[in-house]
Coordinates of C-alpha atoms in Angstrom, one line a residue:
Chain A
X1 CA -77.8 193.0 -54.5
X2 CA -80.5 191.1 -52.6
X3 CA -82.0 189.7 -55.8
X4 CA -78.9 187.6 -56.3
X5 CA -79.2 184.0 -55.2
X6 CA -77.9 183.4 -51.6
X7 CA -74.4 182.1 -51.3
X8 CA -75.4 179.7 -48.6
X9 CA -78.9 178.3 -48.5
X10 CA -79.9 176.0 -45.7
X11 CA -83.3 174.4 -45.6
X12 CA -84.8 172.3 -42.8
X13 CA -81.4 171.2 -41.4
X14 CA -81.4 168.6 -38.7
X15 CA -78.2 167.7 -36.8
X16 CA -78.2 165.2 -33.9
X17 CA -75.7 163.3 -31.8
X18 CA -77.5 160.1 -30.9
X19 CA -80.7 161.3 -29.2
X20 CA -79.4 164.8 -28.5
X21 CA -80.8 167.0 -31.2
X22 CA -78.7 170.1 -31.9
X23 CA -80.5 171.6 -34.8
X24 CA -84.0 170.9 -36.1
X25 CA -85.8 172.7 -39.0
X26 CA -83.0 175.2 -39.3
X27 CA -83.2 177.6 -42.3
X28 CA -80.6 180.2 -43.1
X29 CA -79.7 182.3 -46.2
X30 CA -76.3 184.1 -46.4
X31 CA -76.3 186.9 -48.9
X32 CA -73.4 187.6 -51.3
X33 CA -70.9 190.1 -50.0
X34 CA -72.1 190.3 -46.4
X35 CA -70.4 189.6 -43.1
X36 CA -72.8 187.4 -41.2
X37 CA -72.0 187.0 -37.5
X38 CA -73.4 183.8 -35.9
X39 CA -73.8 184.0 -32.1
X40 CA -75.4 181.7 -29.5
X41 CA -74.7 180.3 -26.1
X42 CA -72.3 177.5 -25.7
X43 CA -73.8 174.2 -26.8
X44 CA -76.2 175.7 -29.3
X45 CA -74.1 174.2 -32.1
X46 CA -72.4 177.1 -33.8
X47 CA -69.4 175.0 -34.8
X48 CA -71.7 172.1 -35.7
X49 CA -73.5 174.3 -38.1
X50 CA -70.3 175.4 -39.7
X51 CA -69.1 171.8 -40.0
X52 CA -72.4 170.9 -41.6
X53 CA -72.2 173.7 -44.2
X54 CA -68.6 172.6 -45.0
X55 CA -69.7 169.0 -45.5
X56 CA -67.4 167.8 -42.6
X57 CA -70.4 166.2 -40.9
X58 CA -73.4 164.8 -42.8
X59 CA -76.7 166.2 -41.5
X60 CA -79.4 163.9 -40.4
X61 CA -81.9 165.7 -42.5
X62 CA -82.4 168.8 -44.7
X63 CA -80.3 170.3 -47.4
X64 CA -77.3 172.7 -47.5
X65 CA -76.5 174.5 -50.7
X66 CA -73.2 176.4 -50.9
X67 CA -72.4 178.6 -54.0
X68 CA -75.2 176.8 -55.9
X69 CA -73.9 173.3 -55.1
X70 CA -75.7 170.9 -52.8
X71 CA -73.4 169.5 -50.2
X72 CA -73.0 165.8 -50.0
X73 CA -74.6 165.1 -53.3
X74 CA -72.3 165.7 -56.2
X75 CA -68.6 165.3 -56.1
X76 CA -67.7 167.7 -58.8
X77 CA -69.7 170.3 -57.0
X78 CA -67.7 169.7 -53.9
X79 CA -64.4 170.2 -55.7
X80 CA -65.7 173.5 -57.0
X81 CA -67.0 174.4 -53.5
X82 CA -63.6 173.7 -51.9
X83 CA -61.9 175.9 -54.5
X84 CA -64.1 178.8 -53.7
X85 CA -64.3 178.6 -49.9
X86 CA -61.6 179.3 -47.3
X87 CA -61.8 178.2 -43.7
X88 CA -60.1 179.6 -40.6
X89 CA -60.3 177.1 -37.7
X90 CA -60.2 178.2 -34.1
X91 CA -56.5 177.9 -33.5
X92 CA -55.5 178.3 -37.1
X93 CA -55.1 174.5 -37.7
X94 CA -51.8 175.3 -39.5
X95 CA -49.8 172.2 -40.4
X96 CA -47.1 172.3 -37.8
X97 CA -44.4 170.6 -40.0
X98 CA -44.6 173.3 -42.7
X99 CA -43.6 177.0 -42.6
X100 CA -46.3 179.7 -43.0
X101 CA -45.6 180.2 -46.7
X102 CA -45.6 176.4 -47.3
X103 CA -48.9 176.2 -45.4
X104 CA -50.4 178.8 -47.8
X105 CA -49.0 176.9 -50.8
X106 CA -50.8 173.7 -49.8
X107 CA -54.2 174.6 -51.2
X108 CA -52.6 176.2 -54.2
X109 CA -50.6 173.0 -55.0
X110 CA -53.7 170.9 -54.4
X111 CA -56.0 172.8 -56.7
X112 CA -53.6 174.4 -59.2
X113 CA -50.7 172.0 -59.7
X114 CA -49.9 173.6 -63.1
X115 CA -48.7 176.9 -61.6
X116 CA -45.0 177.4 -61.7
X117 CA -43.3 177.2 -58.3
X118 CA -42.0 180.7 -58.4
X119 CA -45.4 182.2 -59.1
X120 CA -46.9 180.0 -56.4
X121 CA -44.4 181.2 -53.9
X122 CA -45.2 184.8 -55.0
X123 CA -48.9 184.2 -54.5
X124 CA -48.2 182.7 -51.1
X125 CA -46.1 185.6 -50.0
X126 CA -48.8 188.0 -51.3
X127 CA -51.4 186.3 -49.0
X128 CA -49.0 186.6 -46.1
X129 CA -48.6 190.3 -46.7
X130 CA -52.3 190.8 -47.3
X131 CA -53.1 189.6 -43.8
X132 CA -50.6 192.0 -42.3
X133 CA -47.9 189.6 -41.3
X134 CA -44.2 190.7 -41.7
X135 CA -42.4 189.2 -44.6
X136 CA -40.1 187.4 -42.2
X137 CA -43.0 185.4 -40.8
X138 CA -43.5 183.5 -44.0
X139 CA -40.5 181.3 -43.4
X140 CA -41.3 180.6 -39.7
X141 CA -43.0 177.5 -38.4
X142 CA -46.4 177.9 -36.6
X143 CA -44.8 177.0 -33.3
X144 CA -42.6 180.1 -33.6
X145 CA -45.5 182.5 -33.9
X146 CA -47.7 184.2 -31.3
X147 CA -51.4 183.3 -31.1
X148 CA -52.4 186.4 -33.0
X149 CA -49.9 185.8 -35.7
X150 CA -51.0 182.2 -36.0
X151 CA -54.6 183.4 -36.6
X152 CA -53.4 185.7 -39.3
X153 CA -51.3 182.9 -40.9
X154 CA -54.4 180.7 -40.8
X155 CA -56.4 183.5 -42.5
X156 CA -53.6 183.7 -45.1
X157 CA -54.1 180.0 -45.9
X158 CA -57.9 180.5 -46.0
X159 CA -57.4 183.2 -48.6
X160 CA -55.0 181.1 -50.6
X161 CA -57.5 180.3 -53.4
X162 CA -59.0 183.7 -53.6
X163 CA -62.2 182.4 -52.2
X164 CA -65.6 184.0 -52.6
X165 CA -66.7 182.6 -49.3
X166 CA -64.8 182.7 -46.0
X167 CA -65.7 180.7 -42.8
X168 CA -64.2 182.0 -39.6
X169 CA -64.5 180.1 -36.3
X170 CA -64.0 182.6 -33.4
X171 CA -61.2 184.5 -35.1
X172 CA -60.7 187.0 -32.3
X173 CA -60.9 184.5 -29.3
X174 CA -57.7 184.6 -27.3
X175 CA -56.5 187.8 -28.8
X176 CA -55.8 190.9 -26.8
X177 CA -58.3 193.8 -27.4
X178 CA -55.9 195.7 -29.7
X179 CA -55.1 192.6 -31.7
X180 CA -58.8 191.7 -31.9
X181 CA -59.7 195.2 -33.1
X182 CA -56.9 195.0 -35.7
X183 CA -58.1 191.7 -36.9
X184 CA -61.6 193.1 -37.2
X185 CA -60.3 196.0 -39.4
X186 CA -58.3 193.5 -41.4
X187 CA -61.4 191.5 -42.1
X188 CA -63.3 194.6 -43.1
X189 CA -60.6 195.7 -45.5
X190 CA -60.3 192.3 -47.1
X191 CA -64.0 192.0 -47.5
X192 CA -64.2 195.4 -49.2
X193 CA -61.2 194.8 -51.4
X194 CA -61.7 191.2 -52.3
X195 CA -65.5 191.1 -52.3
X196 CA -65.7 188.3 -49.8
X197 CA -68.8 186.8 -48.2
X198 CA -67.9 186.0 -44.6
X199 CA -69.6 183.5 -42.3
X200 CA -68.3 184.4 -38.8
X201 CA -68.8 182.5 -35.6
X202 CA -67.9 184.8 -32.7
X203 CA -68.5 185.6 -29.0
X204 CA -66.9 188.9 -29.4
X205 CA -69.4 191.7 -29.1
X206 CA -66.9 194.3 -30.4
X207 CA -66.6 192.3 -33.6
X208 CA -70.4 192.1 -33.9
X209 CA -70.8 195.8 -33.6
X210 CA -67.7 196.7 -35.6
X211 CA -67.9 194.7 -38.7
X212 CA -71.0 192.4 -39.0
X213 CA -73.7 193.4 -41.6
X214 CA -76.1 191.0 -40.1
X215 CA -76.3 188.9 -37.0
X216 CA -77.9 185.4 -36.6
X217 CA -78.7 184.1 -33.2
X218 CA -78.8 180.3 -32.7
X219 CA -81.3 179.3 -30.0
X220 CA -83.9 176.6 -29.6
X221 CA -82.3 174.4 -32.2
X222 CA -82.7 177.0 -35.0
X223 CA -81.9 180.5 -36.2
X224 CA -83.9 182.3 -33.6
X225 CA -83.5 185.8 -35.1
X226 CA -81.5 187.2 -38.0
X227 CA -81.1 190.8 -39.0
X228 CA -79.0 193.9 -38.4
X229 CA -77.5 194.1 -34.9
X230 CA -80.0 196.7 -33.8
X231 CA -83.0 194.6 -35.0
X232 CA -81.6 191.5 -33.2
X233 CA -80.8 193.4 -30.0
X234 CA -84.4 194.6 -29.9
X235 CA -85.9 191.1 -30.0
X236 CA -87.6 189.5 -27.0
X237 CA -85.6 186.6 -25.7
X238 CA -84.0 186.3 -22.3
X239 CA -80.6 185.1 -23.6
X240 CA -80.5 187.8 -26.3
X241 CA -81.5 190.5 -23.9
X242 CA -78.8 189.4 -21.5
X243 CA -76.3 189.1 -24.3
X244 CA -76.9 192.4 -26.0
X245 CA -77.8 194.5 -23.0
X246 CA -75.2 193.4 -20.5
X247 CA -72.4 195.7 -19.4
X248 CA -70.0 194.4 -22.1
X249 CA -72.5 194.9 -24.8
X250 CA -73.2 198.5 -23.7
X251 CA -69.4 199.2 -23.8
X252 CA -69.1 197.7 -27.3
X253 CA -72.1 199.7 -28.5
X254 CA -70.8 203.0 -27.2
X255 CA -67.5 202.2 -28.8
X256 CA -69.2 201.9 -32.1
X257 CA -71.1 205.2 -31.6
X258 CA -67.8 206.9 -30.7
X259 CA -66.3 205.6 -33.9
X260 CA -69.2 206.7 -36.0
X261 CA -69.3 210.3 -34.6
X262 CA -65.6 210.7 -34.3
Chain B
X1 CA -68.5 180.2 -66.7
X2 CA -65.7 182.7 -66.5
X3 CA -64.0 184.4 -69.5
X4 CA -60.4 183.7 -70.5
X5 CA -58.1 186.6 -70.0
X6 CA -56.3 188.3 -72.8
X7 CA -53.8 191.1 -73.6
X8 CA -53.7 193.1 -76.9
X9 CA -51.8 196.1 -78.1
X10 CA -54.1 198.8 -79.3
X11 CA -53.9 199.0 -83.1
X12 CA -54.1 202.8 -83.4
X13 CA -52.1 203.8 -80.3
X14 CA -49.4 201.2 -80.2
X15 CA -48.2 202.3 -76.8
X16 CA -51.4 201.3 -75.0
X17 CA -51.8 197.7 -73.9
X18 CA -55.4 196.7 -73.4
X19 CA -56.2 193.9 -70.9
X20 CA -59.4 192.0 -70.6
X21 CA -61.2 188.8 -69.6
X22 CA -61.2 187.4 -66.1
X23 CA -57.9 187.8 -64.3
X24 CA -58.5 185.1 -61.7
X25 CA -56.6 182.3 -60.0
X26 CA -58.5 179.8 -62.2
X27 CA -56.7 181.1 -65.3
X28 CA -53.5 182.1 -63.6
X29 CA -51.2 179.6 -65.2
X30 CA -52.3 180.6 -68.7
X31 CA -52.2 184.3 -67.7
X32 CA -48.7 184.0 -66.3
X33 CA -47.4 182.5 -69.5
X34 CA -49.1 185.3 -71.5
X35 CA -47.6 188.0 -69.4
X36 CA -44.2 186.4 -69.6
X37 CA -44.5 186.1 -73.4
X38 CA -45.4 189.7 -73.8
X39 CA -42.1 191.3 -74.8
X40 CA -43.2 194.4 -76.6
X41 CA -43.2 197.8 -75.1
X42 CA -46.1 199.9 -73.9
X43 CA -46.3 203.0 -71.9
X44 CA -49.9 202.8 -70.9
X45 CA -52.1 200.0 -69.4
X46 CA -55.8 199.9 -70.0
X47 CA -57.3 197.3 -67.6
X48 CA -60.8 198.6 -67.7
X49 CA -62.1 195.7 -69.8
X50 CA -61.1 193.2 -67.1
X51 CA -64.3 191.5 -66.0
X52 CA -63.3 189.9 -62.7
X53 CA -60.2 190.5 -60.8
X54 CA -58.9 188.7 -57.7
X55 CA -55.8 189.2 -55.5
X56 CA -53.8 186.7 -57.6
X57 CA -54.7 188.5 -60.9
X58 CA -53.9 191.8 -59.3
X59 CA -50.5 190.5 -58.4
X60 CA -49.8 189.7 -62.0
X61 CA -51.2 193.0 -63.2
X62 CA -48.7 194.8 -60.8
X63 CA -45.9 192.6 -62.0
X64 CA -46.6 193.4 -65.6
X65 CA -46.9 197.1 -64.9
X66 CA -43.6 197.0 -63.0
X67 CA -41.8 195.3 -65.8
X68 CA -43.1 197.8 -68.3
X69 CA -42.0 200.6 -66.1
X70 CA -45.6 201.9 -65.7
X71 CA -46.7 203.6 -62.5
X72 CA -49.4 201.5 -61.0
X73 CA -51.5 204.6 -60.3
X74 CA -51.9 205.3 -64.0
X75 CA -53.5 201.9 -64.8
X76 CA -57.0 202.4 -66.0
X77 CA -59.3 200.2 -64.0
X78 CA -63.0 199.7 -63.3
X79 CA -63.8 201.5 -60.1
X80 CA -64.7 198.3 -58.2
X81 CA -61.3 196.9 -58.8
X82 CA -59.5 200.0 -57.5
X83 CA -59.7 199.0 -53.9
X84 CA -58.3 195.6 -54.5
X85 CA -55.3 196.8 -56.5
X86 CA -54.5 199.4 -53.9
X87 CA -54.7 196.8 -51.1
X88 CA -52.4 194.4 -53.0
X89 CA -50.1 197.2 -53.9
X90 CA -49.9 198.7 -50.5
X91 CA -49.1 195.5 -48.7
X92 CA -45.4 196.0 -48.1
X93 CA -43.5 193.9 -50.5
X94 CA -39.9 192.9 -50.4
X95 CA -39.0 190.8 -53.4
X96 CA -35.7 189.1 -53.6
X97 CA -35.8 187.5 -50.2
X98 CA -35.0 184.2 -51.9
X99 CA -31.8 185.5 -53.5
X100 CA -30.1 185.5 -50.2
X101 CA -30.1 181.7 -50.1
X102 CA -26.5 180.4 -50.0
X103 CA -25.1 177.9 -52.5
X104 CA -25.7 174.2 -51.8
X105 CA -22.2 173.3 -50.7
X106 CA -22.1 176.2 -48.2
X107 CA -25.4 175.1 -46.8
X108 CA -24.0 171.5 -46.6
X109 CA -21.0 172.7 -44.7
X110 CA -23.1 174.8 -42.4
X111 CA -25.3 171.8 -41.7
X112 CA -22.3 169.7 -40.7
X113 CA -21.0 172.5 -38.5
X114 CA -24.3 172.9 -36.9
X115 CA -24.6 169.2 -36.2
X116 CA -21.1 169.1 -34.6
X117 CA -21.8 172.1 -32.3
X118 CA -25.2 170.6 -31.5
X119 CA -23.4 167.4 -30.4
X120 CA -21.1 169.4 -28.1
X121 CA -23.9 171.4 -26.7
X122 CA -25.8 168.2 -26.1
X123 CA -22.9 166.7 -24.1
X124 CA -22.5 169.9 -22.1
X125 CA -26.2 170.0 -21.3
X126 CA -26.2 166.3 -20.3
X127 CA -23.2 167.0 -18.0
X128 CA -24.9 170.1 -16.6
X129 CA -28.1 168.1 -16.0
X130 CA -26.0 165.4 -14.2
X131 CA -24.6 168.1 -12.0
X132 CA -28.0 169.6 -11.3
X133 CA -29.4 166.2 -10.4
X134 CA -26.6 165.4 -8.0
X135 CA -26.9 168.8 -6.4
X136 CA -30.7 168.4 -6.0
X137 CA -30.2 164.9 -4.7
X138 CA -27.7 166.0 -2.1
X139 CA -29.9 168.9 -1.0
X140 CA -33.2 167.1 -1.1
X141 CA -32.6 163.5 0.0
X142 CA -31.5 164.2 3.6
X143 CA -35.1 165.3 4.2
X144 CA -37.4 162.2 4.2
X145 CA -40.3 164.4 3.0
X146 CA -38.6 164.6 -0.3
X147 CA -38.5 160.8 -0.8
X148 CA -41.4 160.4 -3.1
X149 CA -41.9 156.7 -2.1
X150 CA -45.1 156.2 -4.0
X151 CA -43.6 157.6 -7.1
X152 CA -40.4 155.6 -6.7
X153 CA -42.3 152.3 -6.3
X154 CA -44.6 153.1 -9.2
X155 CA -41.6 153.6 -11.5
X156 CA -39.9 150.5 -10.1
X157 CA -42.9 148.6 -11.1
X158 CA -43.2 150.3 -14.5
X159 CA -39.5 150.1 -15.5
X160 CA -38.4 147.0 -13.6
X161 CA -41.2 144.5 -13.1
X162 CA -42.8 145.3 -16.4
X163 CA -39.5 144.7 -18.2
X164 CA -38.6 141.5 -16.4
X165 CA -40.2 138.9 -18.7
X166 CA -38.7 140.6 -21.8
X167 CA -35.3 140.8 -20.3
X168 CA -35.3 137.2 -19.2
X169 CA -36.6 135.9 -22.5
X170 CA -34.1 137.8 -24.6
X171 CA -31.2 137.0 -22.4
X172 CA -32.1 133.3 -22.5
X173 CA -32.2 133.3 -26.3
X174 CA -28.9 135.3 -26.6
X175 CA -27.3 132.9 -24.1
X176 CA -28.3 130.0 -26.3
X177 CA -27.0 131.7 -29.4
X178 CA -23.7 132.4 -27.8
X179 CA -23.3 128.8 -26.8
X180 CA -24.1 127.7 -30.3
X181 CA -21.6 130.1 -31.8
X182 CA -18.9 129.0 -29.4
X183 CA -19.6 125.3 -30.1
X184 CA -19.3 125.7 -33.9
X185 CA -15.8 127.2 -33.5
X186 CA -14.5 125.2 -30.6
X187 CA -15.7 121.8 -31.9
X188 CA -12.9 121.8 -34.5
X189 CA -10.4 121.9 -31.6
X190 CA -12.2 119.3 -29.6
X191 CA -12.6 122.0 -26.9
X192 CA -16.4 122.0 -26.6
X193 CA -16.2 122.3 -22.8
X194 CA -14.9 125.8 -23.2
X195 CA -18.4 126.8 -24.4
X196 CA -19.1 127.1 -20.6
X197 CA -16.2 129.5 -20.1
X198 CA -17.4 131.6 -23.1
X199 CA -21.0 131.8 -22.0
X200 CA -20.2 132.5 -18.4
X201 CA -17.6 135.2 -19.0
X202 CA -19.6 136.8 -21.8
X203 CA -22.8 137.1 -19.7
X204 CA -21.3 138.0 -16.4
X205 CA -18.9 140.6 -17.8
X206 CA -20.8 142.1 -20.7
X207 CA -23.9 140.6 -22.2
X208 CA -26.1 140.5 -19.1
X209 CA -25.8 144.2 -18.3
X210 CA -25.6 145.3 -21.9
X211 CA -28.7 143.6 -23.0
X212 CA -30.6 144.9 -20.0
X213 CA -29.4 148.4 -20.5
X214 CA -30.2 148.5 -24.2
X215 CA -33.7 147.1 -23.5
X216 CA -34.4 149.7 -20.8
X217 CA -32.9 152.4 -23.0
X218 CA -35.5 151.6 -25.6
X219 CA -38.3 151.0 -23.2
X220 CA -37.8 153.3 -20.3
X221 CA -35.9 156.3 -21.7
X222 CA -38.6 156.8 -24.3
X223 CA -41.3 156.5 -21.6
X224 CA -39.6 159.1 -19.4
X225 CA -39.3 161.5 -22.3
X226 CA -42.9 161.1 -23.4
X227 CA -44.2 161.5 -19.9
X228 CA -42.2 164.6 -19.0
X229 CA -42.5 166.0 -22.5
X230 CA -46.3 165.8 -22.5
X231 CA -46.3 167.5 -19.1
X232 CA -43.9 170.2 -20.5
X233 CA -46.0 170.9 -23.5
X234 CA -49.1 171.3 -21.4
X235 CA -47.3 173.7 -19.1
X236 CA -47.6 171.3 -16.2
X237 CA -43.9 171.7 -15.4
X238 CA -44.4 175.4 -15.1
X239 CA -47.4 174.8 -12.9
X240 CA -45.2 172.7 -10.6
X241 CA -42.7 175.5 -10.4
X242 CA -45.3 178.2 -9.6
X243 CA -46.7 176.1 -6.8
X244 CA -43.3 176.2 -5.3
X245 CA -42.3 172.6 -5.9
X246 CA -39.2 171.4 -7.7
X247 CA -39.7 169.3 -10.8
X248 CA -36.3 167.8 -10.3
X249 CA -37.3 166.4 -6.9
X250 CA -40.8 165.5 -8.1
X251 CA -40.1 164.0 -11.5
X252 CA -36.4 163.3 -12.0
X253 CA -35.2 161.9 -8.7
X254 CA -37.9 159.2 -8.3
X255 CA -37.3 158.0 -11.8
X256 CA -33.5 158.0 -11.3
X257 CA -33.8 156.2 -8.0
X258 CA -36.2 153.6 -9.3
X259 CA -33.9 152.8 -12.2
X260 CA -30.8 152.7 -10.0
X261 CA -32.5 150.0 -7.9
X262 CA -34.1 148.1 -10.7
X263 CA -31.4 148.0 -13.4
X264 CA -28.9 146.0 -11.2
X265 CA -31.7 143.6 -10.2
X266 CA -32.7 143.1 -13.8
X267 CA -29.1 142.6 -14.7
X268 CA -28.7 139.7 -12.3
X269 CA -31.8 138.1 -13.8
X270 CA -30.4 138.6 -17.3
X271 CA -27.1 137.0 -16.3
X272 CA -28.9 134.0 -14.8
X273 CA -31.2 133.7 -17.9
X274 CA -28.2 133.9 -20.3
X275 CA -26.4 131.1 -18.3
X276 CA -29.6 129.1 -18.4
X277 CA -29.7 129.5 -22.2
X278 CA -26.2 128.2 -22.4
X279 CA -27.0 125.4 -20.1
X280 CA -30.0 124.2 -22.2
X281 CA -28.0 124.3 -25.4
X282 CA -25.0 122.5 -23.8
X283 CA -27.1 119.8 -22.3
X284 CA -29.4 119.1 -25.2
X285 CA -27.2 119.7 -28.3
X286 CA -23.5 119.6 -27.3
X287 CA -23.6 116.6 -25.0
X288 CA -22.3 118.4 -22.0
X289 CA -24.3 117.1 -19.0
X290 CA -25.7 119.7 -16.6
X291 CA -23.4 118.4 -13.7
X292 CA -20.4 119.0 -15.9
X293 CA -21.7 122.5 -16.9
X294 CA -22.0 123.5 -13.2
X295 CA -18.6 122.0 -12.2
X296 CA -16.9 123.9 -15.1
X297 CA -18.8 127.0 -14.1
X298 CA -17.5 126.8 -10.6
X299 CA -14.0 126.6 -11.9
X300 CA -14.4 129.5 -14.2
X301 CA -16.4 132.0 -12.3
X302 CA -14.6 134.5 -10.2
X303 CA -16.1 137.3 -8.2
X304 CA -14.4 140.0 -10.4
X305 CA -16.3 138.8 -13.5
X306 CA -19.5 139.3 -11.7
X307 CA -18.5 142.7 -10.3
X308 CA -17.2 143.9 -13.7
X309 CA -20.7 143.4 -15.0
X310 CA -22.6 144.7 -12.1
X311 CA -20.6 147.8 -11.5
X312 CA -21.7 149.1 -14.9
X313 CA -25.4 148.7 -14.1
X314 CA -25.9 151.8 -11.9
X315 CA -23.8 153.8 -14.4
X316 CA -26.2 152.8 -17.2
X317 CA -29.2 153.5 -15.0
X318 CA -28.0 157.1 -14.5
X319 CA -27.4 157.5 -18.3
X320 CA -30.8 156.2 -19.2
X321 CA -32.7 158.1 -16.6
X322 CA -30.9 161.4 -17.2
X323 CA -31.1 161.3 -21.0
X324 CA -34.8 160.3 -20.8
X325 CA -35.7 163.1 -18.4
X326 CA -33.5 165.8 -20.1
X327 CA -35.0 165.1 -23.5
X328 CA -38.4 165.4 -21.9
X329 CA -37.6 168.8 -20.5
X330 CA -36.4 169.9 -24.0
X331 CA -39.8 169.3 -25.6
X332 CA -41.3 172.5 -27.1
X333 CA -44.9 173.4 -27.5
X334 CA -45.9 171.0 -30.3
X335 CA -47.0 167.4 -30.4
X336 CA -44.4 166.8 -33.1
X337 CA -41.6 167.8 -30.8
X338 CA -42.6 165.1 -28.2
X339 CA -42.0 162.5 -31.0
X340 CA -38.7 164.0 -32.0
X341 CA -37.4 164.2 -28.5
X342 CA -38.5 160.6 -27.7
X343 CA -36.6 159.3 -30.8
X344 CA -33.6 161.3 -29.8
X345 CA -33.7 160.0 -26.2
X346 CA -33.7 156.3 -27.4
X347 CA -30.9 156.9 -29.9
X348 CA -28.8 158.8 -27.4
X349 CA -29.2 156.5 -24.5
X350 CA -28.5 153.3 -26.6
X351 CA -25.4 154.9 -28.1
X352 CA -24.1 156.2 -24.8
X353 CA -24.7 152.8 -23.2
X354 CA -22.6 151.0 -25.9
X355 CA -19.9 153.7 -25.9
X356 CA -19.5 153.6 -22.1
X357 CA -19.5 149.8 -22.2
X358 CA -16.7 149.8 -24.7
X359 CA -14.7 152.2 -22.6
X360 CA -15.3 150.2 -19.5
X361 CA -14.1 147.0 -21.3
X362 CA -10.8 148.6 -22.2
X363 CA -10.5 150.0 -18.6
X364 CA -11.0 146.6 -16.9
X365 CA -8.7 144.9 -19.4
X366 CA -6.0 147.4 -18.5
X367 CA -6.3 147.0 -14.8
X368 CA -6.2 143.3 -15.2
X369 CA -9.6 142.3 -14.0

């Protein structure tokens, strides 16, 4: 598994806003089939990193390679990359003038215009069911959904093209603990069934302990540590120690241990 | 890069359908046609030669199995595809949700019915809002602490002073046009002097107040809706309530009072500007000297003409302020709904102003004013 080429390969990335440097000399490899959790204090540029990988913001320096295509260089590669990646933005970013099912159909229509409408509608409804939304939600508008349902609907749209690679920006932020745990389980199920690689930005310690294969910590303008959660938690850094050994982290950790034994 | 999908009936055992290739979204159009075209019968599905399978492919595979009457559990699959097929299969499906759609003519009738009831509801809500505003005003205004003077003056400036140049300019131009129109008809009878009668009566009774009200309906009703609507969508209205303040007192009354003061004042300016437009056209084009224009005006003008126009001004002010504020309160959570409500406020207030003006014209005609 590890001898396959990485799905995302970042070398020497530099991002800056004016004189304020967010990333410098950042290297990162994301392996096929893993769920990588990206954490870091606010302002360390987690979202900026995701936007750079997605090609939404051109980096000042360095190279980003996604699924074997270098971002920002070849246009055909970009079209391929868009077909094989799905993105869930923080609040879903659903198109408010379209129903959930229509939202899911948008990427299908854009990339596979030749599909018959009935089949496209079937595919959209399958995605809606896959993310655990009731069938009735497919015909609702985003404003009629609760926050948790909007997240799921956003995930359904991210899954529309059967992507290999999924980007999630704080998927459990703003969800109640039960909803967040259910969302974690959903991600795990989908990853196992669909063979996804997941790039996950999160603040949620429960998510990190429950589903992430590896954790990357952004600090000092680069990936400070990357490894399994226990490796990362053991590393010597004030922020990491506070983050992983605070009261909330201990609760999340003991929850995982309970799950594993019980 | 990926292999095209295929279906073949096994040559020896004709009841086994063998599937292979990559069953992925990339090939789905082709695959869908192939699956649809397969009209033979089979009692067994062998999908173990499928190279890559994704959720879309799994959906088609299940569709095919379903049509052939094959239990999905008996499909032979590679072990790594088993989990995917189970997930797709176990997601609770309910096909035929679309068949419940009504025929087009029924939906058309339903849409008309819905529009009519929505109109009635709208009128009821507006009347209810009028009642609520009056009630709040009667309760709140006796206490001077409820007079939001700063807010009232602010809105007077925004809705009144800001609109003054536009109201004056447009009224002047319409006054000139009315004079021209009158002249072209009256010249044939040698009665050009009656242009003065026409302009004066038109502007005092109808045009002055109507022009002002329509302008303010476009300019102010939309502003009220957008202001209150944005506050509503950001939960500021709820915040006002939880602090123990009344949004009616804080938001609606100052706007209503400001408009009640400013619309009559603007109307007077509009009347004067319209008469000015008539005067300029008469003096320069129709050879009616200014002295004659004023003399004729004195003969024509009666107090009742002026009052007929001015009485309507507060009425229109109430309509514009209430429609603007009510639509603002109706805004839902989305940015789109602010736009929709603003449009609706402008359309409603302009229509209401014109309808009320027509009704008033009939009324004043009947009582002989």
